[in-house]
mmCIF file of C-alpha atoms in Angstrom:
data_model
loop_
_atom_site.group_PDB
_atom_site.id
_atom_site.type_symbol
_atom_site.label_atom_id
_atom_site.label_comp_id
_atom_site.label_asym_id
_atom_site.label_seq_id
_atom_site.Cartn_x
_atom_site.Cartn_y
_atom_site.Cartn_z
ATOM 1 C CA MET A 1 -17.543 -2.031 -22.010
ATOM 2 C CA ASP A 2 -19.825 -5.091 -21.960
ATOM 3 C CA LEU A 3 -21.304 -5.517 -18.466
ATOM 4 C CA THR A 4 -22.664 -8.991 -19.227
ATOM 5 C CA PRO A 5 -21.012 -11.512 -16.870
ATOM 6 C CA ASP A 6 -18.319 -13.446 -18.723
ATOM 7 C CA PRO A 7 -18.715 -17.221 -18.159
ATOM 8 C CA LEU A 8 -14.926 -17.622 -18.203
ATOM 9 C CA VAL A 9 -14.499 -14.963 -15.514
ATOM 10 C CA ILE A 10 -17.173 -16.637 -13.392
ATOM 11 C CA ARG A 11 -15.438 -20.013 -13.637
ATOM 12 C CA LEU A 12 -12.049 -18.486 -12.944
ATOM 13 C CA ARG A 13 -13.353 -16.663 -9.884
ATOM 14 C CA LYS A 14 -14.922 -19.878 -8.590
ATOM 15 C CA ALA A 15 -11.689 -21.813 -9.107
ATOM 16 C CA LEU A 16 -9.681 -19.154 -7.277
ATOM 17 C CA ARG A 17 -12.068 -19.093 -4.322
ATOM 18 C CA THR A 18 -12.026 -22.871 -4.080
ATOM 19 C CA GLY A 19 -8.245 -23.002 -4.138
ATOM 20 C CA LEU A 20 -7.694 -20.107 -1.742
ATOM 21 C CA ALA A 21 -10.202 -21.553 0.724
ATOM 22 C CA GLY A 22 -7.676 -24.310 1.373
ATOM 23 C CA VAL A 23 -4.853 -21.906 2.263
ATOM 24 C CA PRO A 24 -4.353 -21.951 6.045
ATOM 25 C CA ALA A 25 -5.061 -18.566 7.616
ATOM 26 C CA ARG A 26 -2.673 -16.953 10.059
ATOM 27 C CA ILE A 27 -5.156 -16.137 12.804
ATOM 28 C CA GLU A 28 -2.574 -15.094 15.393
ATOM 29 C CA LEU A 29 -3.140 -11.606 16.738
ATOM 30 C CA HIS A 30 0.557 -10.777 16.658
ATOM 31 C CA GLY A 31 3.096 -11.005 13.879
ATOM 32 C CA PRO A 32 2.483 -10.650 10.137
ATOM 33 C CA PRO A 33 -1.124 -11.453 9.147
ATOM 34 C CA VAL A 34 0.013 -12.969 5.839
ATOM 35 C CA THR A 35 3.064 -14.304 4.036
ATOM 36 C CA ASP A 36 3.829 -12.258 0.936
ATOM 37 C CA GLY A 37 6.143 -12.862 -1.967
ATOM 38 C CA PRO A 38 6.958 -15.914 -4.082
ATOM 39 C CA SER A 39 7.432 -18.063 -0.985
ATOM 40 C CA GLY A 40 3.866 -17.444 0.192
ATOM 41 C CA PRO A 41 1.337 -20.283 0.538
ATOM 42 C CA THR A 42 -0.852 -18.895 -2.240
ATOM 43 C CA ARG A 43 1.860 -19.638 -4.796
ATOM 44 C CA ALA A 44 0.845 -23.304 -5.071
ATOM 45 C CA VAL A 45 -2.776 -22.323 -5.781
ATOM 46 C CA LEU A 46 -1.814 -19.838 -8.482
ATOM 47 C CA ASP A 47 0.664 -22.237 -10.072
ATOM 48 C CA ALA A 48 -1.961 -24.982 -10.198
ATOM 49 C CA LEU A 49 -4.267 -22.633 -12.117
ATOM 50 C CA GLY A 50 -1.501 -21.373 -14.396
ATOM 51 C CA ALA A 51 -2.038 -17.790 -13.231
ATOM 52 C CA ALA A 52 1.362 -16.693 -14.515
ATOM 53 C CA GLY A 53 0.060 -17.011 -18.070
ATOM 54 C CA PHE A 54 -3.308 -15.308 -17.634
ATOM 55 C CA GLU A 55 -2.173 -11.850 -18.731
ATOM 56 C CA GLN A 56 0.521 -12.922 -21.166
ATOM 57 C CA PRO A 57 -0.394 -12.823 -24.877
ATOM 58 C CA ALA A 58 -0.919 -16.083 -26.717
ATOM 59 C CA SER A 59 2.086 -15.279 -28.904
ATOM 60 C CA ALA A 60 4.260 -15.479 -25.784
ATOM 61 C CA GLY A 61 2.760 -18.760 -24.620
ATOM 62 C CA GLY A 62 0.130 -17.207 -22.360
ATOM 63 C CA LEU A 63 -3.651 -17.356 -22.364
ATOM 64 C CA GLY A 64 -4.178 -13.785 -23.554
ATOM 65 C CA LEU A 65 -6.861 -12.983 -20.963
ATOM 66 C CA GLY A 66 -5.537 -9.468 -20.449
ATOM 67 C CA LEU A 67 -5.215 -7.314 -17.370
ATOM 68 C CA THR A 68 -8.820 -8.068 -16.413
ATOM 69 C CA ALA A 69 -7.744 -11.582 -15.416
ATOM 70 C CA GLY A 70 -4.844 -10.216 -13.375
ATOM 71 C CA VAL A 71 -7.192 -7.839 -11.610
ATOM 72 C CA LEU A 72 -9.508 -10.747 -10.826
ATOM 73 C CA VAL A 73 -6.661 -12.780 -9.311
ATOM 74 C CA SER A 74 -5.627 -9.815 -7.170
ATOM 75 C CA GLU A 75 -9.174 -9.199 -5.955
ATOM 76 C CA GLU A 76 -9.649 -12.803 -4.865
ATOM 77 C CA LEU A 77 -6.307 -12.809 -3.018
ATOM 78 C CA GLY A 78 -7.456 -9.762 -1.084
ATOM 79 C CA ARG A 79 -10.927 -11.150 -0.443
ATOM 80 C CA ALA A 80 -9.382 -14.230 1.175
ATOM 81 C CA ALA A 81 -6.990 -12.000 3.161
ATOM 82 C CA CYS A 82 -4.050 -13.890 1.691
ATOM 83 C CA GLY A 83 -0.577 -12.646 0.930
ATOM 84 C CA ASN A 84 -0.042 -11.341 -2.579
ATOM 85 C CA SER A 85 2.295 -13.723 -4.375
ATOM 86 C CA TYR A 86 1.062 -12.530 -7.777
ATOM 87 C CA ARG A 87 1.922 -8.846 -8.150
ATOM 88 C CA ALA A 88 5.734 -9.026 -8.179
ATOM 89 C CA ASP A 89 5.996 -11.669 -10.896
ATOM 90 C CA ALA A 90 3.232 -9.991 -12.920
ATOM 91 C CA MET A 91 5.058 -6.671 -12.892
ATOM 92 C CA ALA A 92 8.389 -8.347 -13.612
ATOM 93 C CA ALA A 93 6.812 -10.093 -16.608
ATOM 94 C CA ASP A 94 5.522 -6.748 -17.909
ATOM 95 C CA MET A 95 9.094 -5.416 -17.807
ATOM 96 C CA SER A 96 10.897 -8.621 -18.862
ATOM 97 C CA GLY A 97 12.470 -8.696 -15.415
ATOM 98 C CA PRO A 98 13.526 -11.596 -13.195
ATOM 99 C CA ALA A 99 10.832 -13.857 -11.756
ATOM 100 C CA GLY A 100 10.789 -14.756 -8.080
ATOM 101 C CA ALA A 101 11.780 -11.238 -6.961
ATOM 102 C CA ALA A 102 10.088 -8.910 -4.463
ATOM 103 C CA LEU A 103 8.859 -5.369 -5.091
ATOM 104 C CA ALA A 104 10.159 -2.530 -2.919
ATOM 105 C CA GLY A 105 9.754 1.230 -2.712
ATOM 106 C CA LEU A 106 6.594 1.758 -4.761
ATOM 107 C CA GLU A 107 4.919 3.552 -1.852
ATOM 108 C CA ALA A 108 6.928 6.741 -2.492
ATOM 109 C CA LEU A 109 6.489 7.038 -6.268
ATOM 110 C CA PRO A 110 3.642 9.606 -6.267
ATOM 111 C CA VAL A 111 5.828 12.102 -4.372
ATOM 112 C CA GLY A 112 9.305 11.100 -5.530
ATOM 113 C CA SER A 113 11.389 8.249 -4.167
ATOM 114 C CA ALA A 114 12.299 6.887 -0.746
ATOM 115 C CA VAL A 115 15.579 5.611 -2.184
ATOM 116 C CA THR A 116 18.068 8.153 -3.476
ATOM 117 C CA ALA A 117 20.211 7.159 -6.454
ATOM 118 C CA THR A 118 23.455 9.133 -6.293
ATOM 119 C CA PRO A 119 25.542 9.065 -9.492
ATOM 120 C CA ARG A 120 28.930 7.404 -9.275
ATOM 121 C CA ALA A 121 31.413 5.981 -11.726
ATOM 122 C CA GLY A 122 29.670 3.280 -13.737
ATOM 123 C CA GLY A 123 26.240 3.676 -12.154
ATOM 124 C CA TRP A 124 24.620 4.853 -8.928
ATOM 125 C CA GLU A 125 24.632 4.315 -5.177
ATOM 126 C CA LEU A 126 21.279 3.640 -3.523
ATOM 127 C CA THR A 127 20.532 5.079 -0.088
ATOM 128 C CA GLY A 128 17.264 4.916 1.828
ATOM 129 C CA ALA A 129 14.686 2.616 3.429
ATOM 130 C CA VAL A 130 11.578 1.133 1.804
ATOM 131 C CA THR A 131 8.923 -1.482 2.468
ATOM 132 C CA VAL A 132 9.325 -4.784 0.656
ATOM 133 C CA ASP A 133 6.978 -7.682 -0.073
ATOM 134 C CA ASP A 134 9.327 -10.436 1.070
ATOM 135 C CA VAL A 135 12.861 -10.466 2.480
ATOM 136 C CA ASN A 136 13.410 -14.168 1.750
ATOM 137 C CA VAL A 137 14.186 -13.660 -1.921
ATOM 138 C CA ARG A 138 17.424 -13.332 -3.844
ATOM 139 C CA THR A 139 16.481 -10.173 -5.746
ATOM 140 C CA LEU A 140 14.657 -6.975 -4.817
ATOM 141 C CA LEU A 141 13.047 -4.819 -7.509
ATOM 142 C CA VAL A 142 13.508 -1.330 -6.072
ATOM 143 C CA ALA A 143 11.734 1.789 -7.328
ATOM 144 C CA THR A 144 13.943 4.879 -7.453
ATOM 145 C CA ARG A 145 14.669 7.896 -9.650
ATOM 146 C CA THR A 146 17.663 8.313 -11.938
ATOM 147 C CA GLY A 147 18.128 11.246 -14.249
ATOM 148 C CA GLY A 148 14.675 12.636 -13.478
ATOM 149 C CA GLU A 149 12.708 9.478 -14.320
ATOM 150 C CA SER A 150 11.377 6.676 -12.155
ATOM 151 C CA VAL A 151 12.937 3.287 -12.760
ATOM 152 C CA LEU A 152 12.865 -0.204 -11.309
ATOM 153 C CA VAL A 153 16.294 -1.514 -10.347
ATOM 154 C CA ALA A 154 17.203 -5.130 -9.562
ATOM 155 C CA VAL A 155 19.283 -5.337 -6.382
ATOM 156 C CA GLY A 156 20.623 -8.547 -4.901
ATOM 157 C CA ARG A 157 19.589 -9.103 -1.291
ATOM 158 C CA GLU A 158 23.219 -9.855 -0.465
ATOM 159 C CA ALA A 159 24.529 -6.729 -2.223
ATOM 160 C CA ALA A 160 26.902 -4.436 -0.358
ATOM 161 C CA GLY A 161 25.070 -2.007 1.913
ATOM 162 C CA CYS A 162 21.729 -3.836 1.628
ATOM 163 C CA THR A 163 20.082 -5.033 4.836
ATOM 164 C CA THR A 164 16.570 -6.273 5.556
ATOM 165 C CA GLU A 165 14.390 -6.199 8.655
ATOM 166 C CA SER A 166 11.707 -8.857 9.059
ATOM 167 C CA GLY A 167 10.807 -8.147 12.686
ATOM 168 C CA CYS A 168 8.277 -5.533 11.558
ATOM 169 C CA TRP A 169 5.426 -5.749 9.097
ATOM 170 C CA PRO A 170 5.570 -4.898 6.287
ATOM 171 C CA PRO A 171 9.250 -5.873 6.150
ATOM 172 C CA VAL A 172 11.801 -3.162 5.411
ATOM 173 C CA ALA A 173 14.852 -3.052 3.148
ATOM 174 C CA ARG A 174 17.606 -0.520 3.836
ATOM 175 C CA PHE A 175 20.318 0.615 1.466
ATOM 176 C CA GLU A 176 23.527 2.383 2.410
ATOM 177 C CA ALA A 177 25.584 3.321 -0.646
ATOM 178 C CA THR A 178 24.495 0.109 -2.385
ATOM 179 C CA PRO A 179 26.113 0.061 -5.849
ATOM 180 C CA VAL A 180 24.026 -0.576 -8.974
ATOM 181 C CA THR A 181 24.846 -0.267 -12.666
ATOM 182 C CA PRO A 182 22.802 0.606 -15.771
ATOM 183 C CA ALA A 183 22.588 -3.136 -16.455
ATOM 184 C CA ASP A 184 20.583 -3.518 -13.223
ATOM 185 C CA VAL A 185 17.827 -1.193 -14.459
ATOM 186 C CA VAL A 186 14.857 -3.405 -15.316
ATOM 187 C CA GLY A 187 12.868 -0.605 -16.941
ATOM 188 C CA THR A 188 11.220 2.775 -16.522
ATOM 189 C CA LEU A 189 8.092 3.414 -14.467
ATOM 190 C CA ASP A 190 6.234 6.035 -16.466
ATOM 191 C CA ASP A 191 2.522 6.805 -16.656
ATOM 192 C CA SER A 192 1.961 5.347 -20.125
ATOM 193 C CA PRO A 193 -1.627 4.043 -20.448
ATOM 194 C CA THR A 194 -0.607 0.405 -20.855
ATOM 195 C CA GLY A 195 2.744 0.524 -19.059
ATOM 196 C CA PRO A 196 3.893 -1.664 -16.148
ATOM 197 C CA LEU A 197 3.135 0.962 -13.486
ATOM 198 C CA THR A 198 -0.405 1.500 -14.761
ATOM 199 C CA ARG A 199 -1.056 -2.233 -14.741
ATOM 200 C CA ALA A 200 0.486 -2.626 -11.281
ATOM 201 C CA ARG A 201 -1.704 0.137 -9.872
ATOM 202 C CA LEU A 202 -4.858 -1.562 -11.110
ATOM 203 C CA ARG A 203 -3.783 -4.910 -9.665
ATOM 204 C CA GLN A 204 -3.172 -3.231 -6.320
ATOM 205 C CA ALA A 205 -6.530 -1.456 -6.520
ATOM 206 C CA ALA A 206 -8.201 -4.830 -7.042
ATOM 207 C CA TYR A 207 -6.291 -6.315 -4.099
ATOM 208 C CA LEU A 208 -7.561 -3.503 -1.859
ATOM 209 C CA LEU A 209 -11.078 -3.971 -3.229
ATOM 210 C CA GLY A 210 -10.885 -7.643 -2.300
ATOM 211 C CA ILE A 211 -9.661 -6.868 1.226
ATOM 212 C CA ALA A 212 -12.621 -4.546 1.754
ATOM 213 C CA ASP A 213 -15.106 -6.979 0.210
ATOM 214 C CA GLY A 214 -13.886 -9.858 2.362
ATOM 215 C CA ALA A 215 -14.192 -7.809 5.543
ATOM 216 C CA HIS A 216 -17.675 -6.600 4.579
ATOM 217 C CA ARG A 217 -18.849 -10.127 3.796
ATOM 218 C CA MET A 218 -17.605 -11.319 7.186
ATOM 219 C CA ALA A 219 -19.374 -8.454 8.978
ATOM 220 C CA VAL A 220 -22.667 -9.078 7.165
ATOM 221 C CA GLU A 221 -22.558 -12.783 8.016
ATOM 222 C CA TYR A 222 -21.803 -12.077 11.666
ATOM 223 C CA ALA A 223 -24.548 -9.448 11.914
ATOM 224 C CA GLY A 224 -26.959 -11.976 10.414
ATOM 225 C CA PHE A 225 -26.813 -14.402 13.328
ATOM 226 C CA ARG A 226 -25.574 -12.312 16.252
ATOM 227 C CA GLN A 227 -28.501 -11.485 18.578
ATOM 228 C CA GLN A 228 -28.734 -8.262 20.583
ATOM 229 C CA PHE A 229 -31.722 -6.506 22.156
ATOM 230 C CA GLY A 230 -33.867 -9.445 21.127
ATOM 231 C CA THR A 231 -33.136 -9.231 17.406
ATOM 232 C CA ARG A 232 -30.395 -9.816 14.871
ATOM 233 C CA LEU A 233 -27.768 -7.100 14.591
ATOM 234 C CA ARG A 234 -28.494 -6.850 10.885
ATOM 235 C CA ASP A 235 -32.100 -5.868 11.663
ATOM 236 C CA LEU A 236 -30.991 -2.812 13.628
ATOM 237 C CA PRO A 237 -30.884 0.309 11.407
ATOM 238 C CA ALA A 238 -27.768 1.573 13.189
ATOM 239 C CA VAL A 239 -25.948 -1.527 11.930
ATOM 240 C CA SER A 240 -27.676 -2.322 8.640
ATOM 241 C CA PHE A 241 -27.652 1.161 7.093
ATOM 242 C CA PRO A 242 -23.865 1.692 7.336
ATOM 243 C CA LEU A 243 -23.295 -1.820 5.973
ATOM 244 C CA ALA A 244 -25.614 -1.006 3.063
ATOM 245 C CA ARG A 245 -23.713 2.212 2.341
ATOM 246 C CA ALA A 246 -20.489 0.218 2.412
ATOM 247 C CA LEU A 247 -21.922 -2.154 -0.201
ATOM 248 C CA VAL A 248 -22.612 0.817 -2.477
ATOM 249 C CA ALA A 249 -19.010 1.996 -2.025
ATOM 250 C CA LEU A 250 -17.731 -1.482 -2.859
ATOM 251 C CA ARG A 251 -19.776 -1.677 -6.046
ATOM 252 C CA ALA A 252 -18.670 1.778 -7.152
ATOM 253 C CA THR A 253 -15.041 0.888 -6.495
ATOM 254 C CA ARG A 254 -15.363 -2.411 -8.350
ATOM 255 C CA ALA A 255 -16.783 -0.564 -11.349
ATOM 256 C CA ALA A 256 -13.843 1.872 -11.328
ATOM 257 C CA VAL A 257 -11.253 -0.900 -11.044
ATOM 258 C CA TYR A 258 -12.664 -3.136 -13.761
ATOM 259 C CA ARG A 259 -13.413 -0.192 -16.034
ATOM 260 C CA GLY A 260 -9.753 0.790 -15.734
ATOM 261 C CA ALA A 261 -8.585 -2.738 -16.543
ATOM 262 C CA TRP A 262 -10.953 -2.983 -19.504
ATOM 263 C CA SER A 263 -9.683 0.347 -20.841
ATOM 264 C CA VAL A 264 -6.077 -0.853 -20.665
ATOM 265 C CA ASP A 265 -7.022 -4.014 -22.543
ATOM 266 C CA PHE A 266 -9.289 -2.523 -25.204
ATOM 267 C CA GLU A 267 -9.158 1.313 -25.243
ATOM 268 C CA PRO A 268 -5.643 2.410 -24.236
ATOM 269 C CA ASP A 269 -6.186 5.885 -25.703
ATOM 270 C CA ALA A 270 -9.002 6.468 -23.199
ATOM 271 C CA VAL A 271 -7.159 5.302 -20.068
ATOM 272 C CA GLY A 272 -6.025 8.713 -18.800
ATOM 273 C CA THR A 273 -5.872 8.883 -15.015
ATOM 274 C CA ALA A 274 -8.395 6.066 -14.517
ATOM 275 C CA PRO A 275 -5.820 3.689 -12.929
ATOM 276 C CA VAL A 276 -4.650 6.332 -10.455
ATOM 277 C CA MET A 277 -8.247 7.210 -9.579
ATOM 278 C CA ALA A 278 -9.145 3.543 -9.137
ATOM 279 C CA LEU A 279 -6.179 2.997 -6.812
ATOM 280 C CA ALA A 280 -6.950 6.072 -4.703
ATOM 281 C CA MET A 281 -10.627 5.126 -4.533
ATOM 282 C CA ALA A 282 -9.853 1.519 -3.593
ATOM 283 C CA ALA A 283 -7.439 2.602 -0.860
ATOM 284 C CA GLU A 284 -10.043 4.870 0.724
ATOM 285 C CA THR A 285 -12.764 2.247 0.351
ATOM 286 C CA ALA A 286 -10.580 -0.375 2.030
ATOM 287 C CA ARG A 287 -9.862 1.883 4.980
ATOM 288 C CA ASP A 288 -13.484 2.937 5.440
ATOM 289 C CA VAL A 289 -15.188 -0.411 4.856
ATOM 290 C CA VAL A 290 -12.777 -2.448 6.971
ATOM 291 C CA ARG A 291 -13.078 0.035 9.836
ATOM 292 C CA LEU A 292 -16.885 -0.127 9.634
ATOM 293 C CA SER A 293 -16.792 -3.927 9.525
ATOM 294 C CA MET A 294 -14.666 -4.005 12.661
ATOM 295 C CA GLN A 295 -17.107 -1.701 14.438
ATOM 296 C CA SER A 296 -20.108 -3.774 13.340
ATOM 297 C CA CYS A 297 -18.655 -6.928 14.882
ATOM 298 C CA GLY A 298 -17.614 -5.336 18.163
ATOM 299 C CA VAL A 299 -14.873 -6.775 20.317
ATOM 300 C CA ARG A 300 -14.914 -10.141 18.511
ATOM 301 C CA ALA A 301 -13.419 -8.412 15.486
ATOM 302 C CA MET A 302 -10.235 -7.927 17.502
ATOM 303 C CA THR A 303 -9.930 -11.597 18.408
ATOM 304 C CA SER A 304 -9.008 -14.701 16.459
ATOM 305 C CA GLU A 305 -12.661 -15.817 16.548
ATOM 306 C CA LEU A 306 -13.561 -13.957 13.346
ATOM 307 C CA GLY A 307 -10.225 -13.171 11.775
ATOM 308 C CA LEU A 308 -11.319 -9.669 10.796
ATOM 309 C CA HIS A 309 -8.141 -8.327 12.336
ATOM 310 C CA ARG A 310 -6.268 -9.756 9.343
ATOM 311 C CA HIS A 311 -8.266 -7.600 6.938
ATOM 312 C CA PHE A 312 -7.779 -4.615 9.237
ATOM 313 C CA ARG A 313 -4.000 -4.951 9.354
ATOM 314 C CA LEU A 314 -3.824 -5.675 5.638
ATOM 315 C CA ALA A 315 -5.843 -2.560 4.803
ATOM 316 C CA ALA A 316 -3.642 -0.417 7.037
ATOM 317 C CA ALA A 317 -0.472 -1.502 5.232
ATOM 318 C CA GLU A 318 -1.700 -2.084 1.684
ATOM 319 C CA SER A 319 -3.709 1.137 1.323
ATOM 320 C CA ALA A 320 -0.440 3.086 1.118
ATOM 321 C CA ARG A 321 1.725 0.417 -0.526
ATOM 322 C CA TYR A 322 1.588 2.192 -3.914
ATOM 323 C CA GLY A 323 1.258 5.717 -2.550
ATOM 324 C CA ASP A 324 -0.950 7.556 -0.090
ATOM 325 C CA PRO A 325 -4.458 8.209 -1.476
ATOM 326 C CA ALA A 326 -4.061 11.966 -0.950
ATOM 327 C CA ALA A 327 -0.928 11.993 -3.119
ATOM 328 C CA LEU A 328 -2.712 9.958 -5.785
ATOM 329 C CA TRP A 329 -5.658 12.358 -5.848
ATOM 330 C CA ARG A 330 -3.224 15.262 -6.225
ATOM 331 C CA MET A 331 -1.840 13.546 -9.322
ATOM 332 C CA VAL A 332 -5.358 13.307 -10.739
ATOM 333 C CA GLY A 333 -6.061 16.945 -9.896
ATOM 334 C CA ALA A 334 -2.830 18.127 -11.512
ATOM 335 C CA ASP A 335 -3.736 16.258 -14.690
ATOM 336 C CA ARG A 336 -7.188 17.868 -14.755
ATOM 337 C CA ILE A 337 -5.625 21.325 -14.383
ATOM 338 C CA ARG A 338 -3.215 20.653 -17.231
ATOM 339 C CA SER A 339 -6.071 19.438 -19.433
ATOM 340 C CA ALA A 340 -8.174 22.507 -18.641
ATOM 341 C CA ARG A 341 -5.306 24.858 -19.442
ATOM 342 C CA ARG A 342 -4.594 23.090 -22.718
ATOM 343 C CA ALA A 343 -8.245 23.386 -23.670
ATOM 344 C CA ALA A 344 -8.250 27.080 -22.745
ATOM 345 C CA VAL A 345 -5.401 27.885 -25.134
ATOM 346 C CA GLY A 346 -6.580 25.710 -27.986
ATOM 347 C CA GLY A 347 -4.616 22.589 -27.215
ATOM 348 C CA LYS A 348 -1.249 24.231 -26.478
ATOM 349 C CA PRO A 349 -0.202 23.973 -22.811
ATOM 350 C CA PRO A 350 1.105 27.237 -21.323
ATOM 351 C CA VAL A 351 4.532 27.305 -19.720
ATOM 352 C CA ALA A 352 3.121 27.171 -16.173
ATOM 353 C CA ALA A 353 1.125 24.019 -16.959
ATOM 354 C CA THR A 354 4.210 22.126 -18.054
ATOM 355 C CA THR A 355 5.845 22.672 -14.663
ATOM 356 C CA LEU A 356 3.101 21.024 -12.622
ATOM 357 C CA ALA A 357 4.108 17.780 -10.896
#
């Protein structure tokens, strides 16, 4: 992996920050902090930059910049505390699914599925409740399990038994015996090193990294001019040392996220559990760094004066959007145990190892 800054990445990051700086922030203390989904205000910025083609290969009419570009877009959306209008279409493109849809139910994948698919004649019936990016779309891409494998199913918002609730945040979609057919299955969600789920996890990890980085930047700026006890807050060790430790955590997380994206692009055989580790690490970093940033800014962090509350509420919801960090770490641990057992028997996994989740 070449750590030399890529001039194209630098220019792309600058263009994204310039465009996202013009997106009006929702500074209200109540209600959703952002607008997610294809109807979000960040869509115009991404469309103007042609973000939909960043990851697509040149043979398909894209720019062929790889997952690294998608990770960069996600990070900058999080840094600006904007809604994520990129992830759903990016994942749909990976699976040749419908554009303009909203993702739902990915939070339960590490432990199973929040939506049960019960077999019926000609397909399945979906039952359960999941979080969704946006309820103002025509199609929901719902993660569930059929026949022992995780799949993404396209469900019309007006389908029988499907209801949505937008009074809470994140919004919720509920299914009560909602019928779907095999034709509605967009694709499988396996752990292949370059598969759609792997790519989606790294995009989400970058989004969480951006949320944490944006909150930390805001806290450092505030501590740089806020005076207390006759000096700047940033000059007090009790404030500066934790902020410095948070910077180290951010840099370590950024390295994990971009290393994972680079591996998917250039060394798929070496990917392993790197995407899952990056997502778990980014979720924990977002929670810790945003909490510290709130504490560093005191009561003003909970007002519309700084807007840090947007990062705080985003981190609370997004850190579990693709699975709780503890569940993700268990996946990594289970993989390490399987690898150790295979190595112990000369490459052949024992029966017990094959039954681990």
